[in-house]
Structure formats: structure tokens, C-alpha cells
Short mmCIF file of N, CA and C in Angstrom, two decimals:
data_model
loop_
_atom_site.label_atom_id
_atom_site.label_comp_id
_atom_site.label_asym_id
_atom_site.label_seq_id
_atom_site.Cartn_x
_atom_site.Cartn_y
_atom_site.Cartn_z
N MET A 465 -7.59 7.84 -5.13
CA MET A 465 -7.53 6.63 -5.55
C MET A 465 -6.73 6.03 -5.53
N VAL A 466 -6.09 4.85 -4.81
CA VAL A 466 -4.60 4.44 -4.57
C VAL A 466 -5.12 3.15 -5.84
N ASN A 467 -3.83 3.21 -6.28
CA ASN A 467 -3.76 2.41 -7.64
C ASN A 467 -3.10 1.18 -6.68
N VAL A 468 -4.20 0.04 -6.51
CA VAL A 468 -4.07 -0.40 -5.50
C VAL A 468 -3.05 -2.27 -6.25
N ASN A 469 -3.20 -1.92 -7.81
CA ASN A 469 -2.44 -2.90 -8.68
C ASN A 469 -1.29 -2.71 -8.33
N LYS A 470 -0.52 -1.39 -8.78
CA LYS A 470 0.53 -0.93 -8.43
C LYS A 470 0.92 -1.40 -7.26
N LEU A 471 0.61 -0.77 -6.38
CA LEU A 471 0.74 -1.19 -4.50
C LEU A 471 0.83 -2.78 -4.76
N ARG A 472 0.22 -3.70 -5.16
CA ARG A 472 0.49 -4.65 -4.96
C ARG A 472 1.61 -5.59 -5.64
N GLY A 473 1.65 -4.88 -6.64
CA GLY A 473 3.03 -4.91 -7.52
C GLY A 473 4.42 -4.92 -7.17
N ARG A 474 4.45 -3.25 -6.36
CA ARG A 474 5.53 -3.75 -5.50
C ARG A 474 5.77 -4.55 -4.75
N ILE A 475 4.56 -4.32 -3.95
CA ILE A 475 4.63 -5.20 -2.58
C ILE A 475 5.63 -7.08 -2.90
N VAL A 476 4.97 -7.08 -4.18
CA VAL A 476 5.51 -9.07 -4.89
C VAL A 476 7.13 -8.72 -5.24
N GLU A 477 7.34 -7.07 -5.85
CA GLU A 477 8.86 -6.95 -5.96
C GLU A 477 9.48 -6.48 -5.07
N LYS A 478 9.45 -6.82 -4.16
CA LYS A 478 9.50 -6.61 -2.34
C LYS A 478 10.42 -7.61 -2.12
N GLY A 479 9.38 -8.84 -2.91
CA GLY A 479 9.42 -10.70 -2.30
C GLY A 479 8.71 -10.84 -1.35
N MET A 480 7.57 -9.59 -0.81
CA MET A 480 7.12 -9.41 0.69
C MET A 480 5.66 -10.53 0.29
N THR A 481 4.84 -10.14 1.10
CA THR A 481 2.87 -11.06 0.87
C THR A 481 2.65 -9.96 2.17
N ILE A 482 1.38 -10.19 1.79
CA ILE A 482 0.55 -8.82 2.28
C ILE A 482 0.54 -8.94 3.86
N GLU A 483 0.75 -10.82 4.15
CA GLU A 483 1.08 -11.08 5.37
C GLU A 483 1.92 -10.62 6.18
N GLN A 484 3.11 -10.68 5.37
CA GLN A 484 4.52 -9.67 5.62
C GLN A 484 4.66 -8.36 6.03
N VAL A 485 3.63 -7.42 4.86
CA VAL A 485 3.44 -5.98 5.52
C VAL A 485 2.47 -5.86 6.12
N ALA A 486 1.68 -6.64 6.63
CA ALA A 486 1.03 -6.53 7.73
C ALA A 486 1.93 -6.14 9.32
N GLU A 487 2.66 -7.48 9.19
CA GLU A 487 3.34 -7.55 10.60
C GLU A 487 3.89 -6.41 10.48
N LYS A 488 4.62 -6.11 9.36
CA LYS A 488 5.68 -4.73 9.52
C LYS A 488 4.78 -3.24 9.77
N LEU A 489 3.17 -3.75 9.61
CA LEU A 489 2.73 -2.25 9.52
C LEU A 489 1.76 -2.67 11.28
N GLY A 490 2.05 -3.33 12.02
CA GLY A 490 1.70 -4.33 13.15
C GLY A 490 0.34 -4.21 12.99
N VAL A 491 -0.30 -4.93 12.32
CA VAL A 491 -1.44 -4.98 12.27
C VAL A 491 -2.04 -7.09 11.50
N ASN A 492 -3.51 -7.04 11.74
CA ASN A 492 -4.08 -8.13 11.07
C ASN A 492 -3.22 -8.36 9.74
N ALA A 493 -3.45 -9.35 9.17
CA ALA A 493 -3.84 -9.09 7.75
C ALA A 493 -5.22 -8.95 7.09
N SER A 494 -5.91 -9.33 7.55
CA SER A 494 -7.26 -9.16 7.23
C SER A 494 -7.67 -7.41 6.98
N THR A 495 -6.46 -6.80 8.16
CA THR A 495 -7.09 -5.39 7.33
C THR A 495 -6.19 -4.91 6.80
N VAL A 496 -5.27 -5.44 6.39
CA VAL A 496 -4.97 -5.00 5.08
C VAL A 496 -5.60 -4.96 3.71
N TYR A 497 -6.35 -6.78 4.40
CA TYR A 497 -6.66 -6.72 3.15
C TYR A 497 -7.87 -6.16 2.40
N ARG A 498 -9.08 -5.79 3.61
CA ARG A 498 -10.03 -4.48 3.85
C ARG A 498 -9.39 -2.86 3.74
N LYS A 499 -8.57 -2.95 3.79
CA LYS A 499 -8.21 -1.60 3.26
C LYS A 499 -7.33 -1.44 2.53
N LEU A 500 -7.38 -2.45 2.05
CA LEU A 500 -7.09 -2.59 0.25
C LEU A 500 -8.35 -2.42 -0.74
N ALA A 501 -9.37 -3.29 0.04
CA ALA A 501 -10.51 -2.94 -0.95
C ALA A 501 -10.89 -1.69 -1.23
N ASN A 502 -11.89 -1.84 -2.43
CA ASN A 502 -12.40 -0.80 -2.91
C ASN A 502 -11.86 0.45 -2.67
N ASN A 503 -10.90 0.07 -3.66
CA ASN A 503 -9.68 1.00 -4.07
C ASN A 503 -8.65 1.41 -3.69
N GLY A 504 -8.83 1.03 -2.00
CA GLY A 504 -7.54 1.30 -1.51
C GLY A 504 -7.94 2.66 0.16
N GLU A 505 -9.42 2.70 -0.61
CA GLU A 505 -10.03 4.39 0.40
C GLU A 505 -9.93 3.74 1.94
N GLY A 506 -9.77 2.70 2.27
CA GLY A 506 -9.59 2.52 3.79
C GLY A 506 -7.91 2.67 3.89
N LEU A 507 -6.93 3.30 3.15
CA LEU A 507 -6.08 3.72 3.45
C LEU A 507 -5.74 5.07 4.15
N THR A 508 -4.86 5.13 5.39
CA THR A 508 -4.82 6.50 5.95
C THR A 508 -3.67 7.06 5.39
N VAL A 509 -3.30 8.79 5.97
CA VAL A 509 -1.93 8.74 5.08
C VAL A 509 -1.15 8.26 6.00
N GLY A 510 -1.25 7.91 7.57
CA GLY A 510 0.25 7.34 8.20
C GLY A 510 0.37 5.41 7.82
N ASP A 511 -1.04 5.32 7.29
CA ASP A 511 -0.81 4.21 6.49
C ASP A 511 -0.27 3.93 5.42
N ALA A 512 -0.10 5.05 4.17
CA ALA A 512 0.20 5.15 3.15
C ALA A 512 2.09 5.83 3.70
N ASN A 513 2.15 6.24 4.88
CA ASN A 513 3.93 7.17 4.86
C ASN A 513 4.22 5.25 5.57
N ARG A 514 4.06 4.45 6.65
CA ARG A 514 4.07 3.35 6.74
C ARG A 514 4.35 2.70 6.13
N LEU A 515 3.75 2.48 4.09
CA LEU A 515 4.35 2.09 3.26
C LEU A 515 5.26 1.84 2.54
N CYS A 516 5.49 2.94 2.45
CA CYS A 516 6.57 4.34 1.55
C CYS A 516 7.46 3.63 1.95
N LYS A 517 7.98 3.32 3.48
CA LYS A 517 8.81 3.06 4.09
C LYS A 517 8.80 1.86 3.90
N ILE A 518 8.44 0.50 4.40
CA ILE A 518 8.39 -0.89 4.40
C ILE A 518 8.98 -0.90 3.03
N LEU A 519 8.28 -0.40 2.09
CA LEU A 519 7.96 -0.65 0.30
C LEU A 519 9.98 -0.23 -0.28
N GLU A 520 10.17 0.92 0.86
CA GLU A 520 11.06 1.83 -0.24
C GLU A 520 10.89 2.24 -1.35
N LEU A 521 9.75 3.18 -0.99
CA LEU A 521 9.07 3.93 -2.48
C LEU A 521 10.01 5.06 -3.04
N THR A 522 10.38 5.62 -4.05
CA THR A 522 10.34 6.52 -4.50
C THR A 522 9.64 7.14 -4.69
N GLY A 523 9.51 8.94 -4.36
CA GLY A 523 8.86 10.05 -4.27
C GLY A 523 7.51 9.59 -5.59
N ALA A 524 8.78 10.02 -6.56
CA ALA A 524 7.65 9.15 -8.06
C ALA A 524 6.75 7.87 -7.97
N GLU A 525 7.80 7.03 -7.16
CA GLU A 525 6.82 5.99 -6.91
C GLU A 525 5.01 5.82 -6.19
N ALA A 526 5.52 6.08 -4.46
CA ALA A 526 4.81 7.29 -3.62
C ALA A 526 3.52 7.36 -5.07
N THR A 527 3.63 8.16 -5.24
CA THR A 527 2.55 9.54 -6.38
C THR A 527 2.09 8.23 -7.65
N ALA A 528 2.26 7.91 -7.85
CA ALA A 528 2.08 7.26 -8.86
C ALA A 528 0.96 6.09 -8.35
N ILE A 529 1.46 5.34 -6.91
CA ILE A 529 0.76 4.36 -6.11
C ILE A 529 -0.82 5.35 -5.52
N PHE A 530 -0.22 6.29 -5.09
CA PHE A 530 -1.24 6.70 -3.88
C PHE A 530 -2.09 8.06 -4.33
N PHE A 531 -1.83 8.82 -5.61
CA PHE A 531 -2.31 9.73 -6.05
C PHE A 531 -2.81 9.46 -7.59
N SER A 532 -2.82 8.39 -7.92
CA SER A 532 -3.10 7.92 -9.54
C SER A 532 -4.42 8.37 -10.27
N GLN A 533 -4.97 8.99 -9.53
CA GLN A 533 -6.48 10.21 -9.76
C GLN A 533 -5.89 11.53 -9.85
N VAL A 534 -5.63 11.86 -11.13
CA VAL A 534 -6.15 13.78 -11.66
C VAL A 534 -7.15 13.85 -11.16
N VAL A 535 -6.67 15.18 -9.86
CA VAL A 535 -8.06 15.99 -9.06
C VAL A 535 -7.99 17.10 -10.10
N ALA A 536 -9.52 17.31 -10.85
CA ALA A 536 -9.37 18.86 -11.38
C ALA A 536 -9.24 20.07 -10.27
#
């Protein structure tokens, strides 16, 4: 499960909007909003990789955002 709140927080920390992130991802803003709905289940591995680059996430930050739930 993706920690959408941390992801949105990082977007704000970088001084960006969802619309700007969508533009850098090469998709419509509504697509990003839709992918973030339902705890980010719509995000692909490719999306996560591109978001890491766009938002300049460290490995620890990426792990905290994209792997927020411990799997047994």
C-alpha cells in the first residue's frame, strides 16, 4: 500500500502541484488523481520509479512512501 499522505506531502515540500507532477509524468492530472485514489493502488512500478526521480526521493523516503505496509 502506498502512503499517499507522505507522497502528497513530498509533492508540497518540493513546491509542486499534482498538475506539475502529472506534466512531468506525461499524463493528465486527472490520471494522477485517479491513481492516488484507493491508497495509490493504481500506481505502477514505473510510476513509482518516475516519481522517485521527479521528487528526488532517497531510498529510505521511497521505501516509506511506496512500501508503507509491512507484509508478513
